[in-house]
XYZ file of C-alpha atoms in Angstrom:
769
model
C 20.031 29.445 85.208
C 16.705 29.576 87.037
C 15.863 28.229 90.457
C 12.111 28.327 90.953
C 11.146 24.653 90.955
C 10.557 23.374 94.485
C 12.422 20.246 95.519
C 10.246 17.181 96.045
C 11.291 13.582 95.463
C 8.194 12.612 93.443
C 6.812 15.927 92.211
C 7.829 18.910 90.131
C 6.287 21.935 91.842
C 5.969 25.549 90.742
C 4.671 27.778 93.508
C 3.489 31.231 92.458
C 2.929 32.466 88.919
C 5.698 34.306 87.079
C 4.714 34.908 83.450
C 8.394 35.153 82.506
C 8.764 31.499 83.462
C 5.644 30.300 81.695
C 7.171 28.913 78.492
C 9.870 27.155 80.505
C 7.188 25.616 82.719
C 5.148 24.584 79.688
C 8.147 22.452 78.684
C 8.976 21.074 82.119
C 5.378 20.103 82.967
C 4.703 18.457 79.583
C 2.789 15.188 79.327
C 2.961 12.285 76.886
C 2.344 8.575 76.461
C 4.429 7.528 73.452
C 1.560 8.048 70.984
C 0.760 11.668 71.742
C 1.874 14.464 73.992
C 1.465 18.105 74.841
C 3.111 21.065 76.443
C 1.638 22.254 79.743
C -0.485 24.966 78.156
C -3.379 26.257 80.249
C -6.835 24.904 79.548
C -8.414 28.363 79.834
C -7.435 31.241 77.565
C -4.018 32.811 78.073
C -2.983 35.937 76.174
C 0.528 36.074 77.631
C 3.672 34.457 76.231
C 3.044 30.825 75.421
C 4.105 28.146 72.961
C 1.088 26.025 72.102
C 1.986 22.406 71.501
C 0.028 19.188 70.929
C 1.829 16.429 69.045
C 0.932 13.082 67.475
C 3.784 10.582 67.163
C 4.821 9.858 63.586
C 2.657 12.559 62.001
C 4.863 15.102 60.261
C 5.043 17.702 57.540
C 7.863 18.230 55.010
C 8.505 21.938 55.528
C 10.304 23.277 52.461
C 13.998 23.889 53.092
C 15.012 27.495 53.498
C 18.638 28.172 52.526
C 20.499 31.022 50.902
C 22.659 28.942 48.586
C 21.361 25.628 47.304
C 23.933 22.844 46.977
C 23.688 19.480 45.231
C 22.601 16.851 47.722
C 20.635 19.251 49.931
C 17.344 17.853 51.217
C 14.246 19.467 49.777
C 12.496 19.708 53.122
C 12.846 19.537 56.883
C 10.410 16.968 58.271
C 8.669 18.154 61.425
C 6.341 16.585 63.945
C 3.779 19.323 63.713
C 1.512 21.057 66.153
C -1.793 19.164 66.042
C -5.298 20.044 67.206
C -5.557 21.631 70.626
C -7.741 19.246 72.618
C -7.162 20.677 76.106
C -8.922 24.004 75.564
C -11.746 25.095 77.905
C -12.727 28.757 77.676
C -14.218 30.229 80.845
C -16.350 33.391 81.108
C -17.210 34.794 84.542
C -20.287 37.008 84.177
C -19.138 37.663 80.634
C -15.465 38.347 81.445
C -12.879 35.889 80.121
C -10.717 34.065 82.636
C -7.154 34.841 81.515
C -4.224 34.745 83.946
C -2.404 37.338 81.841
C -5.201 39.802 82.627
C -6.323 38.686 86.084
C -4.657 39.270 89.413
C -3.238 35.868 90.353
C -3.650 35.547 94.118
C -2.405 31.959 94.432
C -0.861 29.572 91.936
C 0.567 26.074 92.158
C 1.459 23.751 89.314
C 2.422 20.181 90.131
C 3.653 17.322 87.952
C 3.068 14.086 89.844
C 5.694 11.762 88.390
C 4.707 8.772 90.497
C 1.169 8.640 89.079
C 1.769 10.516 85.817
C -0.581 13.503 85.938
C -0.475 17.303 85.900
C -2.364 19.282 88.535
C -2.817 23.048 88.672
C -4.498 25.103 91.384
C -4.932 28.852 91.330
C -6.989 31.662 92.771
C -7.582 34.630 90.469
C -9.367 37.972 90.723
C -10.935 39.426 87.580
C -10.908 43.130 86.725
C -14.438 43.254 88.177
C -13.160 42.014 91.514
C -14.675 38.532 91.260
C -12.515 35.792 92.746
C -12.516 32.187 91.591
C -10.619 29.103 92.653
C -9.662 26.598 89.957
C -8.287 23.077 90.081
C -7.311 21.353 86.834
C -6.058 17.764 86.597
C -5.095 16.130 83.324
C -3.108 13.218 81.937
C -2.313 11.364 78.728
C -3.216 7.761 79.424
C -0.464 5.178 78.956
C -3.141 2.462 79.044
C -5.481 4.069 76.514
C -2.571 5.527 74.595
C -4.587 7.508 72.053
C -6.478 9.273 74.818
C -6.315 11.896 77.512
C -8.654 13.359 80.107
C -9.146 16.600 82.028
C -11.038 17.359 85.225
C -11.484 21.120 85.527
C -13.237 22.567 88.593
C -14.068 26.238 89.138
C -15.548 27.688 92.334
C -16.752 31.285 92.895
C -15.235 32.623 96.117
C -16.908 36.013 96.675
C -19.899 36.079 94.333
C -22.731 34.176 92.751
C -23.124 34.568 89.023
C -23.067 33.096 85.540
C -20.309 30.794 84.364
C -19.986 30.153 80.663
C -17.850 27.081 79.973
C -16.776 26.263 76.422
C -14.701 23.134 75.845
C -13.397 22.954 72.296
C -11.240 21.199 69.732
C -9.183 23.669 67.703
C -7.310 22.413 64.660
C -6.536 25.864 63.279
C -3.021 25.776 64.728
C 0.409 26.944 63.626
C 4.009 25.924 64.151
C 6.272 28.614 65.521
C 9.136 27.123 63.485
C 7.294 27.058 60.138
C 9.821 28.102 57.493
C 7.278 30.055 55.452
C 4.576 30.828 58.072
C 2.480 28.107 56.489
C -0.310 26.198 58.200
C 0.137 22.478 57.770
C -3.417 21.097 58.109
C -6.534 21.015 55.923
C -9.932 20.180 57.332
C -11.533 16.920 56.171
C -14.727 17.034 58.231
C -16.156 17.892 61.618
C -19.251 17.026 63.587
C -20.959 17.928 66.854
C -22.727 15.436 69.129
C -25.059 15.935 72.084
C -22.076 15.727 74.470
C -19.074 16.510 72.279
C -17.773 16.328 68.753
C -14.704 15.898 66.587
C -12.549 17.484 63.913
C -10.765 15.377 61.305
C -7.837 16.953 59.466
C -5.287 15.995 56.851
C -1.688 17.150 56.640
C -0.683 18.914 53.466
C 1.735 16.970 51.224
C 2.125 13.915 53.505
C -1.596 13.155 53.728
C -1.717 11.924 57.324
C -5.222 12.140 58.752
C -5.976 12.676 62.432
C -9.409 12.655 64.051
C -9.478 14.542 67.346
C -12.631 14.312 69.409
C -14.092 15.034 72.829
C -16.885 13.964 75.126
C -17.805 16.205 78.052
C -19.794 15.877 81.233
C -20.665 18.474 83.867
C -21.158 18.376 87.625
C -22.032 20.874 90.334
C -20.970 20.014 93.872
C -20.047 16.588 92.450
C -23.581 15.895 91.194
C -24.072 15.334 87.460
C -26.099 18.001 85.644
C -27.441 18.229 82.099
C -27.537 21.886 81.056
C -28.416 23.012 77.570
C -25.385 22.902 75.272
C -24.931 25.239 72.312
C -22.574 24.045 69.612
C -20.491 26.344 67.474
C -18.267 25.494 64.565
C -15.671 27.285 62.517
C -13.062 26.029 60.091
C -11.120 23.227 61.846
C -12.942 24.035 65.095
C -15.851 22.753 67.173
C -17.011 23.905 70.606
C -19.717 23.094 73.145
C -20.878 26.206 75.001
C -22.660 25.856 78.345
C -24.045 28.678 80.504
C -25.081 28.057 84.107
C -25.568 29.746 87.423
C -23.017 29.104 90.135
C -23.457 30.100 93.736
C -20.719 31.416 95.959
C -18.747 28.403 97.207
C -20.390 26.027 94.731
C -18.012 23.966 92.602
C -18.664 23.412 88.901
C -16.688 20.639 87.231
C -16.242 19.778 83.590
C -14.747 16.436 82.703
C -13.370 16.368 79.206
C -12.391 13.075 77.571
C -10.370 13.392 74.378
C -8.769 11.110 71.813
C -6.446 11.492 68.833
C -6.650 8.727 66.241
C -4.199 8.794 63.355
C -4.126 7.173 59.934
C -0.729 5.866 61.053
C -2.649 3.334 63.114
C -6.125 3.120 61.536
C -7.638 3.041 58.095
C -8.822 6.497 57.074
C -12.331 5.198 56.408
C -12.489 3.852 59.986
C -11.198 6.913 61.838
C -14.533 8.452 62.770
C -16.125 5.210 63.929
C -13.070 4.155 65.934
C -12.794 7.610 67.472
C -16.384 7.361 68.699
C -15.712 3.875 70.070
C -12.596 5.056 71.872
C -14.362 8.038 73.409
C -17.276 5.873 74.533
C -14.879 3.377 76.112
C -12.792 5.884 78.063
C -15.777 7.950 79.193
C -17.468 4.733 80.256
C -14.565 3.989 82.554
C -14.936 7.401 84.167
C -12.218 9.888 85.047
C -11.200 8.366 88.378
C -10.962 4.810 87.027
C -9.080 5.996 83.967
C -6.618 7.838 86.200
C -6.320 4.857 88.551
C -5.412 2.395 85.792
C -2.987 4.975 84.393
C -1.324 5.367 87.817
C -1.107 1.576 88.183
C 0.632 1.349 84.818
C 3.106 3.994 85.978
C 3.690 1.995 89.166
C 4.714 -0.987 87.027
C 7.121 1.207 85.084
C 8.676 2.637 88.227
C 9.077 -0.852 89.658
C 11.485 -1.637 86.822
C 13.318 1.620 86.228
C 13.265 3.798 89.336
C 16.524 5.092 90.763
C 16.400 5.799 94.499
C 18.848 8.301 95.991
C 19.006 8.718 99.766
C 20.377 11.933 101.216
C 19.925 14.322 98.282
C 16.335 15.252 97.472
C 17.379 17.552 94.625
C 19.303 14.776 92.879
C 16.418 12.370 93.527
C 13.887 14.713 91.969
C 16.134 15.298 88.983
C 16.795 11.674 88.074
C 13.121 10.784 88.392
C 12.191 13.714 86.176
C 14.591 12.471 83.511
C 13.292 8.894 83.702
C 9.687 10.123 83.681
C 10.158 12.166 80.516
C 11.933 9.295 78.729
C 9.066 6.932 79.525
C 6.513 9.504 78.365
C 8.288 9.938 75.059
C 8.951 6.411 73.840
C 7.386 3.080 74.788
C 8.907 0.877 72.083
C 5.591 -0.543 70.951
C 5.952 0.690 67.362
C 9.111 0.297 65.258
C 8.008 3.208 63.041
C 8.576 5.620 65.907
C 11.725 7.007 67.451
C 12.856 9.614 69.967
C 13.060 13.270 69.003
C 15.525 15.428 70.958
C 12.613 17.385 72.436
C 10.096 14.534 72.569
C 6.576 15.900 73.022
C 7.776 19.043 74.808
C 8.465 21.483 71.973
C 9.059 22.103 68.283
C 12.834 22.573 68.194
C 14.720 20.034 66.083
C 11.406 19.180 64.417
C 10.749 16.135 66.568
C 12.953 14.203 64.153
C 15.406 11.383 64.812
C 19.103 12.136 65.372
C 22.085 9.956 66.286
C 21.277 10.801 69.909
C 18.998 7.756 69.958
C 21.757 5.267 69.227
C 24.479 6.915 71.320
C 22.490 7.847 74.423
C 19.000 6.362 74.507
C 19.827 2.762 73.605
C 21.715 2.092 76.889
C 18.749 3.345 78.925
C 16.134 1.232 77.157
C 18.389 -1.844 77.101
C 18.519 -1.873 80.885
C 15.073 -0.601 81.839
C 12.660 -2.062 79.285
C 11.857 -5.267 77.483
C 14.434 -6.299 74.889
C 11.951 -5.664 72.073
C 11.978 -1.928 72.855
C 15.613 -1.492 71.831
C 15.179 -4.008 69.022
C 12.444 -1.785 67.608
C 14.809 1.205 67.710
C 17.258 -0.821 65.622
C 14.513 -2.014 63.262
C 13.541 1.611 62.696
C 16.958 2.119 61.108
C 16.936 -1.216 59.282
C 13.656 -0.353 57.590
C 15.171 2.928 56.406
C 18.310 1.338 54.960
C 17.108 1.757 51.374
C 16.775 5.509 51.848
C 20.195 5.632 53.512
C 21.621 4.014 50.375
C 19.748 6.533 48.222
C 21.137 9.330 50.368
C 24.688 8.096 49.801
C 24.044 7.907 46.042
C 23.049 11.574 46.036
C 26.478 12.362 47.447
C 28.311 10.237 44.882
C 28.749 6.908 46.661
C 27.913 3.555 45.063
C 27.839 -0.228 45.476
C 25.167 -0.156 48.158
C 27.034 2.222 50.466
C 24.699 3.809 53.024
C 24.839 7.181 54.729
C 22.111 7.450 57.316
C 20.587 10.909 57.654
C 21.574 13.352 60.355
C 17.919 14.285 60.768
C 15.004 12.206 59.588
C 11.429 11.144 60.028
C 11.105 8.442 57.372
C 14.735 7.792 56.398
C 15.095 10.798 54.089
C 17.774 13.325 55.036
C 16.163 16.513 56.307
C 19.069 18.550 57.646
C 19.983 21.570 55.518
C 23.239 22.965 56.878
C 26.031 21.737 54.624
C 28.579 21.283 57.415
C 26.124 18.888 59.086
C 24.311 17.269 56.160
C 27.447 16.398 54.205
C 30.113 16.300 56.882
C 28.794 15.107 60.250
C 29.030 11.551 59.035
C 30.012 10.065 62.389
C 26.260 9.450 62.795
C 26.753 6.343 60.637
C 29.143 4.969 63.235
C 26.684 5.515 66.092
C 24.107 3.387 64.269
C 26.636 0.586 63.828
C 27.702 0.922 67.462
C 24.088 0.560 68.620
C 23.904 -2.825 66.873
C 27.085 -3.899 68.660
C 25.801 -2.551 71.971
C 22.460 -4.317 71.606
C 23.967 -7.702 70.768
C 26.623 -7.405 73.476
C 23.901 -6.702 76.040
C 21.180 -9.111 74.938
C 23.136 -11.890 73.183
C 20.468 -11.695 70.449
C 22.802 -12.794 67.676
C 19.846 -13.777 65.513
C 19.375 -10.050 64.942
C 22.708 -9.950 63.139
C 21.710 -12.587 60.607
C 18.223 -11.235 60.106
C 18.950 -7.499 59.963
C 22.170 -6.251 61.523
C 24.771 -7.524 59.102
C 23.006 -5.974 56.130
C 23.154 -2.558 57.824
C 26.776 -3.033 58.886
C 27.966 -3.937 55.382
C 26.217 -0.916 53.889
C 27.840 1.399 56.460
C 31.265 -0.240 56.061
C 30.992 0.228 52.292
C 30.417 3.920 52.892
C 33.495 4.244 55.092
C 35.697 2.390 52.632
C 34.667 4.864 49.917
C 34.706 7.975 52.101
C 38.436 7.744 52.866
C 41.071 8.569 50.299
C 44.729 7.658 49.941
C 47.216 10.382 50.809
C 50.365 10.076 48.737
C 52.045 12.501 51.121
C 51.231 10.539 54.300
C 51.146 7.127 52.635
C 48.011 6.533 54.687
C 44.257 6.764 54.303
C 42.754 10.066 55.412
C 39.231 11.332 56.077
C 38.819 14.856 54.748
C 36.084 17.479 55.114
C 34.200 16.245 58.152
C 32.500 17.604 61.266
C 32.808 15.676 64.503
C 30.435 15.735 67.468
C 32.083 19.044 68.363
C 30.066 21.216 66.012
C 32.232 24.225 66.899
C 34.569 22.808 64.220
C 33.428 22.438 60.606
C 35.026 21.096 57.435
C 38.038 19.708 59.240
C 40.395 16.939 58.183
C 40.942 13.698 60.033
C 38.619 14.015 62.997
C 39.975 11.325 65.306
C 36.559 10.183 66.507
C 35.116 9.796 63.002
C 38.173 7.927 61.735
C 38.188 5.642 64.774
C 34.504 4.832 64.284
C 35.077 4.115 60.600
C 37.830 1.545 61.107
C 36.081 -0.035 64.080
C 32.918 -0.395 62.006
C 34.763 -2.156 59.173
C 36.450 -4.448 61.689
C 33.170 -5.249 63.441
C 31.473 -5.881 60.091
C 34.081 -8.493 59.235
C 33.695 -10.088 62.672
C 29.911 -10.303 62.287
C 30.263 -11.586 58.729
C 32.324 -14.517 59.991
C 29.800 -15.236 62.763
C 26.763 -15.203 60.500
C 28.538 -17.202 57.803
C 29.355 -19.929 60.318
C 26.067 -19.904 62.238
C 23.602 -19.581 59.366
C 25.218 -20.123 55.953
C 21.865 -20.127 54.149
C 20.929 -16.674 55.432
C 24.420 -15.451 54.725
C 24.279 -16.662 51.127
C 20.853 -15.092 50.648
C 22.202 -11.775 51.950
C 25.275 -11.919 49.709
C 23.023 -12.394 46.711
C 20.588 -9.704 47.826
C 23.208 -6.969 48.211
C 25.780 -8.270 45.728
C 28.448 -8.550 48.419
C 31.877 -9.618 47.218
C 33.300 -10.623 50.571
C 36.868 -11.307 49.480
C 37.281 -8.117 47.471
C 35.463 -5.822 49.856
C 37.039 -7.159 53.052
C 40.456 -6.788 51.426
C 39.697 -3.078 51.097
C 38.376 -2.925 54.656
C 41.555 -4.516 56.006
C 43.765 -2.184 54.017
C 41.968 0.888 55.349
C 42.077 -0.430 58.908
C 45.794 -1.143 58.667
C 46.768 2.142 57.012
C 44.368 4.664 58.554
C 45.848 7.958 59.687
C 44.920 9.216 63.165
C 46.147 12.615 64.340
C 48.230 12.303 67.516
C 50.437 14.625 69.543
C 53.585 12.888 70.703
C 54.514 15.629 73.133
C 51.273 15.485 75.134
C 50.507 11.901 74.132
C 46.897 12.601 73.258
C 44.706 11.845 70.274
C 44.202 15.100 68.416
C 40.622 16.056 67.728
C 41.659 16.856 64.166
C 44.602 18.067 62.104
C 45.722 21.512 63.192
C 43.889 21.520 66.505
C 47.018 22.625 68.361
C 47.428 25.574 65.982
C 44.544 27.190 67.826
C 45.130 29.501 70.755
C 44.892 27.229 73.772
C 42.985 29.304 76.322
C 41.181 27.083 78.808
C 37.498 27.450 79.637
C 38.299 28.472 83.226
C 40.129 31.505 81.829
C 37.148 32.686 79.771
C 35.373 35.747 81.219
C 31.948 34.845 82.584
C 30.464 37.543 80.360
C 31.526 35.502 77.305
C 29.486 32.453 78.260
C 27.733 30.747 76.627
C 29.903 31.440 73.613
C 27.198 30.275 71.202
C 25.099 33.227 72.350
C 27.897 35.772 72.850
C 30.441 35.163 70.084
C 30.336 35.295 66.295
C 30.458 31.952 64.519
C 33.784 32.937 62.983
C 35.306 33.482 66.413
C 33.943 30.149 67.681
C 35.388 28.255 64.713
C 38.820 29.744 65.296
C 38.795 28.903 69.006
C 39.901 25.705 70.726
C 36.579 25.342 72.540
C 34.657 22.108 72.320
C 30.850 22.064 72.309
C 30.535 18.468 73.492
C 32.551 15.293 73.932
C 34.378 14.479 70.686
C 37.595 12.553 71.279
C 36.137 11.676 74.672
C 32.981 10.304 72.996
C 35.242 7.852 71.165
C 37.079 6.930 74.343
C 33.730 6.347 76.066
C 32.626 4.014 73.262
C 35.943 2.170 73.065
C 37.323 2.426 76.587
C 38.349 -1.246 76.478
C 40.830 -0.360 73.735
C 42.875 1.943 75.986
C 44.691 1.719 79.305
C 43.711 3.964 82.191
C 46.604 6.383 81.708
C 45.714 6.954 78.056
C 42.148 7.718 79.075
C 43.365 10.029 81.855
C 45.722 11.998 79.583
C 42.999 12.601 77.019
C 40.405 13.461 79.639
C 42.716 15.905 81.387
C 43.548 17.533 78.057
C 40.067 17.869 76.542
C 37.829 18.428 79.558
C 39.306 21.884 80.377
C 38.619 22.941 76.778
C 34.977 21.780 76.744
C 32.245 24.386 77.246
C 29.422 21.804 77.468
C 27.058 23.874 75.327
C 25.349 20.724 74.129
C 23.036 18.918 76.508
C 24.682 15.656 75.409
C 28.109 16.560 76.762
C 28.215 16.344 80.579
C 27.117 12.707 80.869
C 30.114 11.364 78.919
C 32.450 13.433 81.061
C 30.701 12.179 84.211
C 31.171 8.536 83.196
C 34.840 8.974 82.307
C 35.557 11.014 85.445
C 34.000 8.221 87.506
C 36.127 5.625 85.754
C 39.221 7.680 86.539
C 38.288 7.942 90.200
C 37.622 11.674 89.989
C 34.477 11.443 92.067
C 34.074 15.177 92.649
C 34.072 16.051 88.957
C 31.868 13.068 88.148
C 29.269 14.424 90.558
C 29.637 17.965 89.215
C 28.935 16.754 85.671
C 26.010 14.651 86.872
C 24.318 17.642 88.493
C 24.806 19.639 85.333
C 23.039 17.099 83.165
C 20.424 16.011 85.746
C 18.928 19.456 86.402
C 19.611 20.884 82.940
C 15.916 21.544 82.271
C 14.600 21.892 85.805
C 17.005 24.780 86.396
C 17.041 25.948 82.744
C 20.811 25.730 82.838
C 21.377 26.744 79.185
C 18.516 29.245 79.059
C 16.725 27.289 76.343
C 14.217 25.033 78.113
C 11.360 27.190 76.845
C 11.921 25.497 73.450
C 11.357 22.083 75.019
C 13.136 19.652 77.321
C 16.339 17.888 76.273
C 14.821 14.408 76.120
C 17.659 12.436 74.553
C 20.215 13.917 76.943
C 18.015 12.726 79.813
C 19.117 9.210 78.935
C 22.638 10.510 79.524
C 21.629 11.424 83.076
C 20.635 7.814 83.678
C 23.959 6.732 82.161
C 25.838 9.069 84.520
C 24.287 7.311 87.536
C 24.368 3.706 86.345
C 27.516 3.644 84.209
C 29.228 6.452 86.114
C 28.531 6.061 89.843
C 27.433 2.433 89.410
C 30.349 1.597 87.125
C 28.147 -0.816 85.167
C 29.558 -2.449 82.053
C 29.036 -5.714 80.180
C 32.168 -7.891 80.372
C 32.309 -11.269 78.670
C 28.544 -11.657 78.727
C 28.171 -10.654 82.383
C 27.204 -7.463 84.144
C 30.121 -5.839 85.890
C 29.951 -3.126 88.573
C 32.660 -0.803 89.898
C 30.504 1.530 91.985
C 31.277 4.408 94.295
C 29.017 6.447 96.544
C 28.963 10.229 96.009
C 29.857 12.046 99.233
C 26.481 13.808 99.481
C 24.462 10.593 99.199
C 23.682 8.034 101.882
C 22.946 5.422 99.231
C 21.609 4.959 95.733
C 19.962 2.019 94.026
C 18.790 1.152 90.526
C 17.110 -1.659 88.620
C 18.744 -3.459 85.725
C 17.126 -5.944 83.379
C 19.665 -8.267 81.792
C 19.058 -11.407 79.743
C 15.910 -12.470 81.582
C 17.006 -11.366 85.042
C 15.903 -8.287 86.961
C 18.424 -7.010 89.494
C 18.278 -4.269 92.084
C 21.698 -2.857 92.876
C 22.112 -0.721 95.995
C 25.319 1.109 96.824
C 25.786 2.369 100.381
C 28.496 2.847 102.972
C 27.988 -0.802 103.919
C 28.890 -1.997 100.438
C 27.083 -3.208 97.327
C 23.821 -5.102 97.790
C 22.430 -7.009 94.813
C 18.914 -8.450 94.825
C 17.816 -10.889 92.161
C 14.118 -10.175 91.610
C 13.713 -12.894 88.995
C 13.573 -16.675 88.875
C 16.899 -16.974 87.039
C 20.250 -17.263 88.748
C 22.872 -14.926 87.408
C 26.556 -14.226 87.891
C 27.775 -10.646 88.123
C 31.164 -9.085 88.665
C 31.566 -6.669 91.572
C 34.954 -4.990 91.718
C 36.147 -7.665 89.234
C 35.142 -10.589 91.479
C 32.452 -13.024 90.273
C 29.336 -13.226 92.479
C 26.545 -15.761 91.988
C 23.113 -14.343 92.783
C 20.498 -17.060 93.146
C 16.845 -16.625 92.075
C 14.872 -14.325 94.394
C 17.913 -13.992 96.625
C 20.341 -11.235 97.525
C 23.962 -10.776 98.507
C 26.088 -8.052 100.038
C 29.626 -7.284 98.935
C 30.987 -5.351 101.879
C 32.817 -2.063 101.378
């Protein structure tokens, strides 16, 4: 755990330069706009430890799988959102000596991520080996208005000398991925060109054939007055640069403004890339840096108006929740149903930038409440459009009749994960995708989605479950063998309670939706039956039989659902009794020792109870929580939020707050010592859930929002915005009670502590404590 980020409600601030923190800071201070993003690498050269990262949404490479023992059904590749051309680079020479903070004496340093306005600012004072001191200010952002563009304003001022500055802005496409399986470079050059004030490089990915044109336009000023020095252009393979030499007096500022754009063949015809790149660069440079930044900040203001959470009395908690919301909004905007949310977003390479079940389980609730309905709908359509490949994936594993197994890891619907215990066994991901459909329709009442898309997905998943179980003659029940639950510290287990519960629920929900669609739109239903060859009577008979006769492991003595068969055979040493030197166990123990232990990586049984809390009384939830929480090591970023929500439901306010802090500042404090690989973007949605569903107690009950809030002891108040079926509400919880403002023109009825409250348009009410 690190503690070097200064607390500020709207900013992330690093004061002083510690090279050992640099890769962590590169993750934390990352920028993005849904189309592109980058780690907070320095503009000038840096020879110290760094992880270069510039990413273009949807552009990936199928890196050949690397395994020791190939098994039938293994994917041939791991799809990765790859490191793209470095567009932020600006080399600086001071009287011939390169400015490099790894080699200079850093006298002052401050890095600031302004979350309110969405930009990164860095100020430093450095002394070269020749004793020359310069002050630098660098401001940059990825525009959420011009979402294929970014801009940099880089100002350098000599402090104790007059001399020659050589400034070289460049585009460098000769990049690598740290996680390349075979140390391969993933790009080929297509063409490049220099212009009087910039240039571009166009490259094509190997194998997948995506093309990206990355270009720049530059302008120069001294003491804020535009200048036109002679520019010398240099080119190399996949590289262009504009070199400018000029005299700078002591105290005289020299500024380079660099406008850049990344245009992808995902969004433009290849033949049009160059022309459209030039048009984009002309447009953004024509606006000017300050206007571009102003419209960007205004767009952020509109976002914050709808999804800010305000915490009074705890600046650290306030900073943390805004950081999580900021990163989520940088990563995914919902404008394009071909895109999804990688676990690291635009902040690093780990997990390949691919889609996991995290989206459906954790991100969907956030976007449902804080964005337009179409945003979550597009996340669901992403999966619908990949249904054919999910069916193909199931066929590879021996399933038939249109059964679908969605991939654990994917970019285009093809399974990319290559660890057998995950690829073949962590099949609960199918259930999360079905649950997201349920969650979306419950929240939005968009039942048309079921007839148009949802039912087709549900039937394919239900078919998989009905084939994945087998009949146990010994138990006289259906069993689910050879699976891995969310707790990945158990592999190849039998009868994981969570997976089995999801399976039967999914079949039940599929039958419920079938009846709805059949009654509401018989023509669409008939067309679907014919399309997928669905024998409703025969297949639902099987579904019902499995539901009725499913085996779930249960311990009568402790009256808890067992995570899997044999779980109680393990030595039951609680986490509190583990020596501190053994934590985290995934870094200190052998995998064999972990598998034989009772320790739980993340919520497993409790994930199921969170999903299906309405199925169980409070005492059942309490018994399971009190049993499993002391055995959970929370070595997945996705774990604490579920525990926070359940603890809040059980009235355990202290533990709910403890879990919230753990998830909220996971990256800011580098809690798991892995932030240098990138931020935990999908778990950030869990932080929002911990506040809104945990402390706010928000649920959807019978088509209405319901709140059972409590105020953490350290807070004076907290408030959040919720969009729900055309209404926008602000909910504030304080010692005075629960205040609800209706910011829309629609009246709405909500439940507060189980009592119905009518909130009129543009009105507010207070439910006293």
